[in-house]
PDB file of C-alpha atoms in Angstrom:
ATOM      1  CA  GLY A   1      -7.654  13.224  18.443  1.00  0.00           C
ATOM      2  CA  PHE A   2      -5.527  10.384  17.175  1.00  0.00           C
ATOM      3  CA  SER A   3      -2.619   8.859  18.948  1.00  0.00           C
ATOM      4  CA  VAL A   4       0.033   8.380  16.299  1.00  0.00           C
ATOM      5  CA  VAL A   5       2.909   5.939  16.018  1.00  0.00           C
ATOM      6  CA  ALA A   6       5.382   6.750  13.194  1.00  0.00           C
ATOM      7  CA  LEU A   7       7.819   4.179  11.971  1.00  0.00           C
ATOM      8  CA  GLY A   8      10.872   5.235  10.011  1.00  0.00           C
ATOM      9  CA  ARG A   9      14.637   4.893   9.640  1.00  0.00           C
ATOM     10  CA  SER A  10      15.786   8.288  10.975  1.00  0.00           C
ATOM     11  CA  PRO A  11      15.449   8.814  14.825  1.00  0.00           C
ATOM     12  CA  SER A  12      16.224  12.552  14.376  1.00  0.00           C
ATOM     13  CA  ARG A  13      13.545  12.959  11.724  1.00  0.00           C
ATOM     14  CA  GLY A  14      11.170  10.946  13.901  1.00  0.00           C
ATOM     15  CA  ALA A  15      11.791  13.223  16.891  1.00  0.00           C
ATOM     16  CA  GLU A  16      10.832  16.222  14.620  1.00  0.00           C
ATOM     17  CA  VAL A  17       7.693  14.522  13.525  1.00  0.00           C
ATOM     18  CA  VAL A  18       6.578  13.671  17.027  1.00  0.00           C
ATOM     19  CA  LYS A  19       7.351  17.175  18.166  1.00  0.00           C
ATOM     20  CA  GLU A  20       5.113  18.658  15.497  1.00  0.00           C
ATOM     21  CA  MET A  21       2.314  16.157  16.188  1.00  0.00           C
ATOM     22  CA  VAL A  22       2.478  17.006  19.934  1.00  0.00           C
ATOM     23  CA  ALA A  23       2.092  20.682  19.040  1.00  0.00           C
ATOM     24  CA  ARG A  24      -1.046  19.880  17.064  1.00  0.00           C
ATOM     25  CA  GLY A  25      -2.582  17.996  19.896  1.00  0.00           C
ATOM     26  CA  GLY A  26      -4.281  14.658  19.963  1.00  0.00           C
ATOM     27  CA  GLY A  27      -3.259  11.693  22.073  1.00  0.00           C
ATOM     28  CA  GLN A  28       0.136  10.232  22.889  1.00  0.00           C
ATOM     29  CA  HIS A  29       2.440  10.225  19.926  1.00  0.00           C
ATOM     30  CA  GLU A  30       5.521   7.996  19.460  1.00  0.00           C
ATOM     31  CA  PHE A  31       8.271   7.240  16.935  1.00  0.00           C
ATOM     32  CA  ILE A  32       9.803   3.764  16.454  1.00  0.00           C
ATOM     33  CA  SER A  33      13.024   3.344  14.516  1.00  0.00           C
ATOM     34  CA  CYS A  34      12.567   0.571  12.000  1.00  0.00           C
ATOM     35  CA  ASP A  35      14.611  -0.928   9.198  1.00  0.00           C
ATOM     36  CA  ALA A  36      11.849  -1.310   6.513  1.00  0.00           C
ATOM     37  CA  PHE A  37      14.232  -3.297   4.319  1.00  0.00           C
ATOM     38  CA  SER A  38      13.893  -6.151   6.852  1.00  0.00           C
ATOM     39  CA  LEU A  39      10.678  -8.087   7.014  1.00  0.00           C
ATOM     40  CA  GLY A  40      11.735  -9.531  10.314  1.00  0.00           C
ATOM     41  CA  ASN A  41      12.351  -6.104  11.801  1.00  0.00           C
ATOM     42  CA  LEU A  42       8.967  -4.892  10.515  1.00  0.00           C
ATOM     43  CA  ALA A  43       7.330  -7.814  12.307  1.00  0.00           C
ATOM     44  CA  LYS A  44       9.112  -6.911  15.519  1.00  0.00           C
ATOM     45  CA  SER A  45       8.084  -3.273  15.262  1.00  0.00           C
ATOM     46  CA  ALA A  46       4.463  -4.433  14.746  1.00  0.00           C
ATOM     47  CA  ALA A  47       4.626  -6.627  17.832  1.00  0.00           C
ATOM     48  CA  ALA A  48       5.942  -3.727  19.922  1.00  0.00           C
ATOM     49  CA  ILE A  49       3.066  -1.540  18.666  1.00  0.00           C
ATOM     50  CA  ARG A  50       0.422  -4.157  19.518  1.00  0.00           C
ATOM     51  CA  ALA A  51       1.982  -4.619  22.992  1.00  0.00           C
ATOM     52  CA  THR A  52       0.916  -1.089  23.941  1.00  0.00           C
ATOM     53  CA  ARG A  53      -1.986  -0.487  21.471  1.00  0.00           C
ATOM     54  CA  PRO A  54      -4.361  -3.423  21.357  1.00  0.00           C
ATOM     55  CA  MET A  55      -6.721  -1.466  19.035  1.00  0.00           C
ATOM     56  CA  ILE A  56      -5.563   0.372  15.883  1.00  0.00           C
ATOM     57  CA  ASP A  57      -7.921   2.442  13.819  1.00  0.00           C
ATOM     58  CA  VAL A  58      -5.816   3.434  10.838  1.00  0.00           C
ATOM     59  CA  LEU A  59      -2.612   2.153   9.227  1.00  0.00           C
ATOM     60  CA  VAL A  60      -1.005   4.322   6.464  1.00  0.00           C
ATOM     61  CA  LEU A  61       1.966   2.894   4.463  1.00  0.00           C
ATOM     62  CA  SER A  62       4.086   5.118   2.340  1.00  0.00           C
ATOM     63  CA  GLN A  63       7.658   3.789   2.570  1.00  0.00           C
ATOM     64  CA  GLY A  64       9.554   3.846  -0.694  1.00  0.00           C
ATOM     65  CA  MET A  65      12.393   4.635  -2.838  1.00  0.00           C
ATOM     66  CA  ALA A  66      13.087   5.947  -6.402  1.00  0.00           C
ATOM     67  CA  THR A  67      16.143   4.537  -8.119  1.00  0.00           C
ATOM     68  CA  ILE A  68      17.122   3.109 -11.556  1.00  0.00           C
ATOM     69  CA  GLN A  69      19.066   0.155  -9.868  1.00  0.00           C
ATOM     70  CA  GLY A  70      18.564  -3.473 -10.838  1.00  0.00           C
ATOM     71  CA  PHE A  71      17.578  -6.255  -8.559  1.00  0.00           C
ATOM     72  CA  THR A  72      19.276  -5.274  -5.299  1.00  0.00           C
ATOM     73  CA  PRO A  73      18.941  -7.973  -2.541  1.00  0.00           C
ATOM     74  CA  THR A  74      18.340  -7.074   1.021  1.00  0.00           C
ATOM     75  CA  ASP A  75      19.889  -9.203   3.744  1.00  0.00           C
ATOM     76  CA  GLU A  76      16.797 -11.466   3.532  1.00  0.00           C
ATOM     77  CA  GLY A  77      17.378 -11.940  -0.242  1.00  0.00           C
ATOM     78  CA  ASN A  78      14.454  -9.915  -1.457  1.00  0.00           C
ATOM     79  CA  ASP A  79      14.670  -6.909  -3.790  1.00  0.00           C
ATOM     80  CA  GLN A  80      14.985  -3.632  -1.969  1.00  0.00           C
ATOM     81  CA  LYS A  81      12.261  -1.892  -4.016  1.00  0.00           C
ATOM     82  CA  MET A  82       9.756  -4.669  -3.794  1.00  0.00           C
ATOM     83  CA  THR A  83      10.505  -4.964  -0.059  1.00  0.00           C
ATOM     84  CA  LEU A  84       9.645  -1.324   0.557  1.00  0.00           C
ATOM     85  CA  HIS A  85       6.756  -1.044  -1.906  1.00  0.00           C
ATOM     86  CA  TYR A  86       5.082  -4.410  -1.338  1.00  0.00           C
ATOM     87  CA  TRP A  87       6.575  -7.322   0.715  1.00  0.00           C
ATOM     88  CA  GLY A  88       7.172  -5.126   3.795  1.00  0.00           C
ATOM     89  CA  ARG A  89       3.817  -3.479   3.544  1.00  0.00           C
ATOM     90  CA  MET A  90       2.049  -6.805   3.503  1.00  0.00           C
ATOM     91  CA  ALA A  91       4.154  -7.966   6.543  1.00  0.00           C
ATOM     92  CA  LEU A  92       3.220  -4.922   8.574  1.00  0.00           C
ATOM     93  CA  ILE A  93      -0.530  -5.188   7.609  1.00  0.00           C
ATOM     94  CA  HIS A  94      -0.677  -8.731   8.489  1.00  0.00           C
ATOM     95  CA  GLU A  95       0.929  -8.350  11.857  1.00  0.00           C
ATOM     96  CA  LEU A  96      -1.209  -5.386  12.727  1.00  0.00           C
ATOM     97  CA  LEU A  97      -4.548  -6.678  11.487  1.00  0.00           C
ATOM     98  CA  PRO A  98      -5.453  -8.465  14.862  1.00  0.00           C
ATOM     99  CA  ALA A  99      -5.397  -5.005  16.554  1.00  0.00           C
ATOM    100  CA  MET A 100      -7.181  -3.348  13.618  1.00  0.00           C
ATOM    101  CA  ARG A 101     -10.051  -5.856  13.751  1.00  0.00           C
ATOM    102  CA  GLN A 102     -10.840  -4.515  17.299  1.00  0.00           C
ATOM    103  CA  ALA A 103     -11.632  -1.025  15.882  1.00  0.00           C
ATOM    104  CA  SER A 104     -15.093   0.003  14.791  1.00  0.00           C
ATOM    105  CA  ALA A 105     -14.136   1.357  11.375  1.00  0.00           C
ATOM    106  CA  PRO A 106     -10.519   0.388  10.558  1.00  0.00           C
ATOM    107  CA  ARG A 107      -8.791   1.572   7.440  1.00  0.00           C
ATOM    108  CA  VAL A 108      -5.583   0.324   5.667  1.00  0.00           C
ATOM    109  CA  ILE A 109      -4.191   2.898   3.229  1.00  0.00           C
ATOM    110  CA  SER A 110      -1.158   1.825   1.024  1.00  0.00           C
ATOM    111  CA  VAL A 111       0.078   4.949  -0.781  1.00  0.00           C
ATOM    112  CA  LEU A 112       1.838   3.939  -3.954  1.00  0.00           C
ATOM    113  CA  SER A 113       0.417   3.838  -7.355  1.00  0.00           C
ATOM    114  CA  GLY A 114      -3.246   3.002  -7.240  1.00  0.00           C
ATOM    115  CA  GLY A 115      -4.900   3.243 -10.730  1.00  0.00           C
ATOM    116  CA  VAL A 116      -1.585   4.304 -12.296  1.00  0.00           C
ATOM    117  CA  HIS A 117       0.489   1.218 -12.737  1.00  0.00           C
ATOM    118  CA  GLY A 118      -0.043  -1.522 -15.405  1.00  0.00           C
ATOM    119  CA  GLY A 119      -0.299  -5.295 -14.769  1.00  0.00           C
ATOM    120  CA  TYR A 120       2.741  -7.455 -14.392  1.00  0.00           C
ATOM    121  CA  SER A 121       2.861 -10.277 -16.911  1.00  0.00           C
ATOM    122  CA  GLY A 122       5.334 -12.408 -14.846  1.00  0.00           C
ATOM    123  CA  VAL A 123       2.874 -13.044 -11.980  1.00  0.00           C
ATOM    124  CA  LEU A 124       2.715 -16.811 -12.701  1.00  0.00           C
ATOM    125  CA  THR A 125       6.260 -17.351 -13.893  1.00  0.00           C
ATOM    126  CA  ASP A 126       8.535 -15.004 -12.091  1.00  0.00           C
ATOM    127  CA  GLY A 127       6.709 -13.730  -9.083  1.00  0.00           C
ATOM    128  CA  GLU A 128       9.712 -12.344  -7.257  1.00  0.00           C
ATOM    129  CA  LEU A 129      11.124 -10.735 -10.432  1.00  0.00           C
ATOM    130  CA  LYS A 130      14.445 -12.503 -10.130  1.00  0.00           C
ATOM    131  CA  GLU A 131      14.595 -13.208 -13.887  1.00  0.00           C
ATOM    132  CA  SER A 132      12.497 -10.379 -15.559  1.00  0.00           C
ATOM    133  CA  TYR A 133      13.529  -7.341 -13.381  1.00  0.00           C
ATOM    134  CA  SER A 134      13.478  -3.981 -15.091  1.00  0.00           C
ATOM    135  CA  ILE A 135      12.443  -0.477 -13.958  1.00  0.00           C
ATOM    136  CA  LYS A 136       9.116  -0.893 -15.548  1.00  0.00           C
ATOM    137  CA  ASN A 137       8.405  -4.431 -14.329  1.00  0.00           C
ATOM    138  CA  VAL A 138       9.168  -3.598 -10.725  1.00  0.00           C
ATOM    139  CA  ALA A 139       7.084  -0.478 -10.924  1.00  0.00           C
ATOM    140  CA  ASP A 140       4.127  -2.360 -12.311  1.00  0.00           C
ATOM    141  CA  ALA A 141       4.621  -5.382 -10.133  1.00  0.00           C
ATOM    142  CA  ALA A 142       4.771  -3.363  -6.948  1.00  0.00           C
ATOM    143  CA  GLY A 143       1.495  -1.468  -7.787  1.00  0.00           C
ATOM    144  CA  PHE A 144      -0.274  -4.537  -9.193  1.00  0.00           C
ATOM    145  CA  TYR A 145       0.733  -6.544  -6.164  1.00  0.00           C
ATOM    146  CA  ASN A 146      -0.650  -3.993  -3.863  1.00  0.00           C
ATOM    147  CA  ASP A 147      -3.985  -4.229  -5.673  1.00  0.00           C
ATOM    148  CA  MET A 148      -3.909  -8.032  -5.466  1.00  0.00           C
ATOM    149  CA  GLY A 149      -2.551  -8.322  -1.907  1.00  0.00           C
ATOM    150  CA  LEU A 150      -5.141  -5.944  -0.475  1.00  0.00           C
ATOM    151  CA  ASP A 151      -7.819  -7.695  -2.515  1.00  0.00           C
ATOM    152  CA  ALA A 152      -6.819 -10.992  -0.948  1.00  0.00           C
ATOM    153  CA  LEU A 153      -6.952  -9.535   2.502  1.00  0.00           C
ATOM    154  CA  ALA A 154     -10.295  -7.989   1.750  1.00  0.00           C
ATOM    155  CA  HIS A 155     -11.694 -11.398   0.749  1.00  0.00           C
ATOM    156  CA  ASP A 156     -10.781 -12.861   4.113  1.00  0.00           C
ATOM    157  CA  PRO A 157     -14.046 -12.940   6.174  1.00  0.00           C
ATOM    158  CA  SER A 158     -12.127 -12.080   9.377  1.00  0.00           C
ATOM    159  CA  ASN A 159     -11.410  -8.686   7.822  1.00  0.00           C
ATOM    160  CA  ALA A 160     -14.956  -7.922   6.945  1.00  0.00           C
ATOM    161  CA  ASN A 161     -14.987  -4.606   8.848  1.00  0.00           C
ATOM    162  CA  VAL A 162     -11.685  -3.372   7.317  1.00  0.00           C
ATOM    163  CA  VAL A 163     -11.544  -1.038   4.307  1.00  0.00           C
ATOM    164  CA  PHE A 164      -8.320  -1.526   2.261  1.00  0.00           C
ATOM    165  CA  VAL A 165      -7.228   1.323   0.057  1.00  0.00           C
ATOM    166  CA  HIS A 166      -4.472   1.437  -2.570  1.00  0.00           C
ATOM    167  CA  ALA A 167      -3.872   5.139  -3.346  1.00  0.00           C
ATOM    168  CA  ALA A 168      -1.747   7.152  -5.761  1.00  0.00           C
ATOM    169  CA  PRO A 169      -0.335  10.399  -4.440  1.00  0.00           C
ATOM    170  CA  GLY A 170       0.482  11.928  -7.807  1.00  0.00           C
ATOM    171  CA  PHE A 171       3.428  14.244  -8.325  1.00  0.00           C
ATOM    172  CA  VAL A 172       4.217  15.918  -4.951  1.00  0.00           C
ATOM    173  CA  LYS A 173       6.718  18.610  -3.783  1.00  0.00           C
ATOM    174  CA  THR A 174       8.867  16.379  -1.759  1.00  0.00           C
ATOM    175  CA  SER A 175      12.430  15.011  -1.648  1.00  0.00           C
ATOM    176  CA  TRP A 176      11.296  12.058  -3.832  1.00  0.00           C
ATOM    177  CA  GLY A 177      14.015  11.022  -6.196  1.00  0.00           C
ATOM    178  CA  THR A 178      17.048  11.845  -3.957  1.00  0.00           C
ATOM    179  CA  GLU A 179      18.500   8.398  -4.725  1.00  0.00           C
ATOM    180  CA  MET A 180      18.382   9.130  -8.477  1.00  0.00           C
ATOM    181  CA  PRO A 181      21.628   9.852 -10.506  1.00  0.00           C
ATOM    182  CA  TRP A 182      22.494  13.596 -10.692  1.00  0.00           C
ATOM    183  CA  TRP A 183      21.295  13.881 -14.323  1.00  0.00           C
ATOM    184  CA  LEU A 184      17.806  12.785 -13.321  1.00  0.00           C
ATOM    185  CA  ARG A 185      17.681  14.670  -9.957  1.00  0.00           C
ATOM    186  CA  GLY A 186      17.907  18.035 -11.646  1.00  0.00           C
ATOM    187  CA  PRO A 187      14.904  17.655 -13.980  1.00  0.00           C
ATOM    188  CA  ILE A 188      12.928  16.130 -11.212  1.00  0.00           C
ATOM    189  CA  ARG A 189      13.644  19.014  -8.854  1.00  0.00           C
ATOM    190  CA  ALA A 190      12.833  21.524 -11.623  1.00  0.00           C
ATOM    191  CA  LEU A 191       9.476  19.845 -12.291  1.00  0.00           C
ATOM    192  CA  GLN A 192       8.561  19.559  -8.622  1.00  0.00           C
ATOM    193  CA  ILE A 193       7.717  23.287  -8.390  1.00  0.00           C
ATOM    194  CA  PHE A 194       4.588  22.190 -10.308  1.00  0.00           C
ATOM    195  CA  GLY A 195       3.807  19.360  -7.917  1.00  0.00           C
ATOM    196  CA  THR A 196       1.080  19.151  -5.319  1.00  0.00           C
ATOM    197  CA  ALA A 197       1.839  20.558  -1.913  1.00  0.00           C
ATOM    198  CA  PRO A 198       2.528  17.721   0.621  1.00  0.00           C
ATOM    199  CA  SER A 199      -0.307  19.024   2.958  1.00  0.00           C
ATOM    200  CA  ALA A 200      -2.805  18.820   0.146  1.00  0.00           C
ATOM    201  CA  CYS A 201      -1.508  15.408  -0.873  1.00  0.00           C
ATOM    202  CA  ALA A 202      -1.763  14.167   2.731  1.00  0.00           C
ATOM    203  CA  GLU A 203      -5.390  15.511   3.095  1.00  0.00           C
ATOM    204  CA  ALA A 204      -6.316  13.586  -0.078  1.00  0.00           C
ATOM    205  CA  MET A 205      -4.638  10.369   0.864  1.00  0.00           C
ATOM    206  CA  CYS A 206      -6.187  10.306   4.341  1.00  0.00           C
ATOM    207  CA  SER A 207      -9.644  11.167   3.127  1.00  0.00           C
ATOM    208  CA  PRO A 208     -10.822   7.497   3.458  1.00  0.00           C
ATOM    209  CA  VAL A 209     -10.364   7.828   7.245  1.00  0.00           C
ATOM    210  CA  PHE A 210     -13.056  10.396   7.494  1.00  0.00           C
ATOM    211  CA  GLN A 211     -15.555   8.576   5.044  1.00  0.00           C
ATOM    212  CA  THR A 212     -17.945   5.839   6.169  1.00  0.00           C
ATOM    213  CA  ARG A 213     -17.544   2.348   4.634  1.00  0.00           C
ATOM    214  CA  HIS A 214     -20.751   2.861   2.797  1.00  0.00           C
ATOM    215  CA  GLU A 215     -19.535   6.209   1.297  1.00  0.00           C
ATOM    216  CA  LEU A 216     -16.233   4.640   0.205  1.00  0.00           C
ATOM    217  CA  LEU A 217     -17.776   1.591  -1.454  1.00  0.00           C
ATOM    218  CA  ALA A 218     -20.650   3.389  -2.999  1.00  0.00           C
ATOM    219  CA  SER A 219     -18.320   5.650  -4.752  1.00  0.00           C
ATOM    220  CA  LEU A 220     -16.506   2.755  -6.586  1.00  0.00           C
ATOM    221  CA  PRO A 221     -16.794   2.572 -10.453  1.00  0.00           C
ATOM    222  CA  THR A 222     -19.735   0.534 -11.675  1.00  0.00           C
ATOM    223  CA  ASN A 223     -17.819  -1.123 -14.461  1.00  0.00           C
ATOM    224  CA  THR A 224     -15.628  -3.363 -12.229  1.00  0.00           C
ATOM    225  CA  ASP A 225     -16.877  -6.136 -10.016  1.00  0.00           C
ATOM    226  CA  THR A 226     -15.242  -7.843  -7.055  1.00  0.00           C
ATOM    227  CA  ARG A 227     -13.517 -10.336  -9.321  1.00  0.00           C
ATOM    228  CA  GLY A 228     -11.883  -7.520 -11.319  1.00  0.00           C
ATOM    229  CA  THR A 229     -13.812  -8.444 -14.553  1.00  0.00           C
ATOM    230  CA  THR A 230     -15.291  -5.696 -16.645  1.00  0.00           C
ATOM    231  CA  ASN A 231     -19.074  -5.288 -16.827  1.00  0.00           C
ATOM    232  CA  THR A 232     -19.803  -4.489 -20.423  1.00  0.00           C
ATOM    233  CA  SER A 233     -23.614  -4.340 -19.956  1.00  0.00           C
ATOM    234  CA  SER A 234     -25.161  -1.065 -20.779  1.00  0.00           C
ATOM    235  CA  HIS A 235     -27.238  -1.475 -17.597  1.00  0.00           C
ATOM    236  CA  SER A 236     -26.357   1.060 -14.952  1.00  0.00           C
ATOM    237  CA  PRO A 237     -26.470  -0.708 -11.603  1.00  0.00           C
ATOM    238  CA  ASN A 238     -28.470   1.057  -8.880  1.00  0.00           C
ATOM    239  CA  LEU A 239     -26.750   1.598  -5.462  1.00  0.00           C
ATOM    240  CA  THR A 240     -27.899  -1.744  -4.033  1.00  0.00           C
ATOM    241  CA  ASP A 241     -26.469  -3.649  -7.092  1.00  0.00           C
ATOM    242  CA  LYS A 242     -23.252  -1.635  -6.838  1.00  0.00           C
ATOM    243  CA  MET A 243     -22.732  -2.493  -3.153  1.00  0.00           C
ATOM    244  CA  GLN A 244     -23.298  -6.144  -3.920  1.00  0.00           C
ATOM    245  CA  LEU A 245     -20.610  -5.924  -6.619  1.00  0.00           C
ATOM    246  CA  CYS A 246     -18.008  -3.955  -4.719  1.00  0.00           C
ATOM    247  CA  ASP A 247     -18.573  -4.557  -0.992  1.00  0.00           C
ATOM    248  CA  VAL A 248     -15.402  -6.496  -0.389  1.00  0.00           C
ATOM    249  CA  GLY A 249     -13.381  -3.677   1.309  1.00  0.00           C
ATOM    250  CA  VAL A 250     -11.047  -2.866  -1.715  1.00  0.00           C
ATOM    251  CA  VAL A 251     -10.755   0.752  -2.975  1.00  0.00           C
ATOM    252  CA  ILE A 252      -8.336   1.944  -5.705  1.00  0.00           C
ATOM    253  CA  MET A 253      -7.889   5.624  -5.260  1.00  0.00           C
ATOM    254  CA  GLY A 254      -6.280   8.325  -7.474  1.00  0.00           C
ATOM    255  CA  PRO A 255      -4.400  11.551  -6.528  1.00  0.00           C
ATOM    256  CA  ASP A 256      -7.643  13.422  -6.379  1.00  0.00           C
ATOM    257  CA  ALA A 257      -9.127  11.034  -3.735  1.00  0.00           C
ATOM    258  CA  LYS A 258     -11.614   9.697  -6.325  1.00  0.00           C
ATOM    259  CA  PRO A 259     -11.947   6.108  -7.468  1.00  0.00           C
ATOM    260  CA  ALA A 260      -9.472   4.884  -9.972  1.00  0.00           C
ATOM    261  CA  ALA A 261      -9.789   1.826 -12.290  1.00  0.00           C
ATOM    262  CA  ARG A 262      -8.416  -1.544 -11.691  1.00  0.00           C
ATOM    263  CA  THR A 263      -6.155  -3.198 -14.259  1.00  0.00           C
ATOM    264  CA  ALA A 264      -7.463  -5.636 -16.830  1.00  0.00           C
ATOM    265  CA  GLU A 265      -5.297  -8.228 -15.033  1.00  0.00           C
ATOM    266  CA  HIS A 266      -7.256  -7.947 -11.798  1.00  0.00           C
ATOM    267  CA  THR A 267      -8.484 -11.565 -11.685  1.00  0.00           C
ATOM    268  CA  ASN A 268      -8.945 -14.377  -9.303  1.00  0.00           C
ATOM    269  CA  GLU A 269      -6.151 -16.333 -10.796  1.00  0.00           C
ATOM    270  CA  ASN A 270      -3.699 -13.479 -10.418  1.00  0.00           C
ATOM    271  CA  ARG A 271      -4.864 -12.651  -6.966  1.00  0.00           C
ATOM    272  CA  ALA A 272      -4.298 -16.210  -5.780  1.00  0.00           C
ATOM    273  CA  ALA A 273      -0.834 -16.344  -7.491  1.00  0.00           C
ATOM    274  CA  VAL A 274       0.336 -13.124  -5.973  1.00  0.00           C
ATOM    275  CA  TRP A 275      -0.810 -14.155  -2.557  1.00  0.00           C
ATOM    276  CA  GLN A 276       0.918 -17.473  -2.815  1.00  0.00           C
ATOM    277  CA  THR A 277       4.150 -15.654  -3.709  1.00  0.00           C
ATOM    278  CA  THR A 278       3.625 -13.262  -0.881  1.00  0.00           C
ATOM    279  CA  ALA A 279       3.149 -16.076   1.598  1.00  0.00           C
ATOM    280  CA  LEU A 280       6.395 -17.699   0.423  1.00  0.00           C
ATOM    281  CA  VAL A 281       8.409 -14.485   0.693  1.00  0.00           C
ATOM    282  CA  LEU A 282       7.103 -13.574   4.101  1.00  0.00           C
ATOM    283  CA  LYS A 283       7.433 -17.166   5.426  1.00  0.00           C
ATOM    284  CA  ARG A 284      11.198 -16.960   4.815  1.00  0.00           C
ATOM    285  CA  ALA A 285      11.305 -14.060   7.171  1.00  0.00           C
ATOM    286  CA  GLY A 286       9.114 -15.815   9.829  1.00  0.00           C
ATOM    287  CA  VAL A 287       5.864 -14.058   8.993  1.00  0.00           C
ATOM    288  CA  LEU A 288       3.173 -16.684   8.421  1.00  0.00           C
ATOM    289  CA  LEU A 289       0.112 -15.793   6.518  1.00  0.00           C
ATOM    290  CA  ALA A 290      -3.006 -17.505   7.850  1.00  0.00           C
ATOM    291  CA  GLY A 291      -4.732 -19.986   5.586  1.00  0.00           C
ATOM    292  CA  VAL A 292      -1.912 -20.062   3.037  1.00  0.00           C
TER     293      VAL A 292
END
């Protein structure tokens, strides 16, 4: 079985998680307390993991928050939501990739809003959302940036054996929304009785771990190529054609664990712009992206 390292902010909750995993078996499990609002702290946590685990098979990222607050800076000057939903995820992925490349079939799964979000129009003009921040813009930017960031990593030849997944969990029966005002928490809690059970959601989100690379990439939609442009031809590519179009390690996955569509803004230009902004933000925290 897997040996699991869980990162989180609550040592007491972490102890409960480790206890439950130990009861289920597997290898040696561990919890590391980590302030996910701090890119520097995430980098230190990644270094601690790599010090004892030189090979990592799977990385699942699901940190997040649900609020209606405006741009709220962390101690490093980045927006809290964007830090949890994107900047911090890229920092952690980048710092753990050297260990993941040692695995035979590594998977990176970022659970946020794959196939659900829209594009973000300020990619080229306000990449950090300091001037155009809104609830919709930050939601779209976080999801769109996950698409673009994972796409950029997938295009790096050194990550050729890694499959990157951006997934959407759907509406789940969890404590999501606890940071919301009381007048929103009530309706959210009432609706959550109709949500997906956490165990069913977890099974769907982790499904890429148990699929081969060939299975994952062969299941991608045939109307989107590796550049994110739409194929309007009536020709239906055979499997070989499809693998040539999609074999770059990027999978957008919906709540049902099936492939979801990329946005119309999924282009080379936007990918490069998002990655440049990502490099700038991470560099301020001491995380240097290779080749940028």
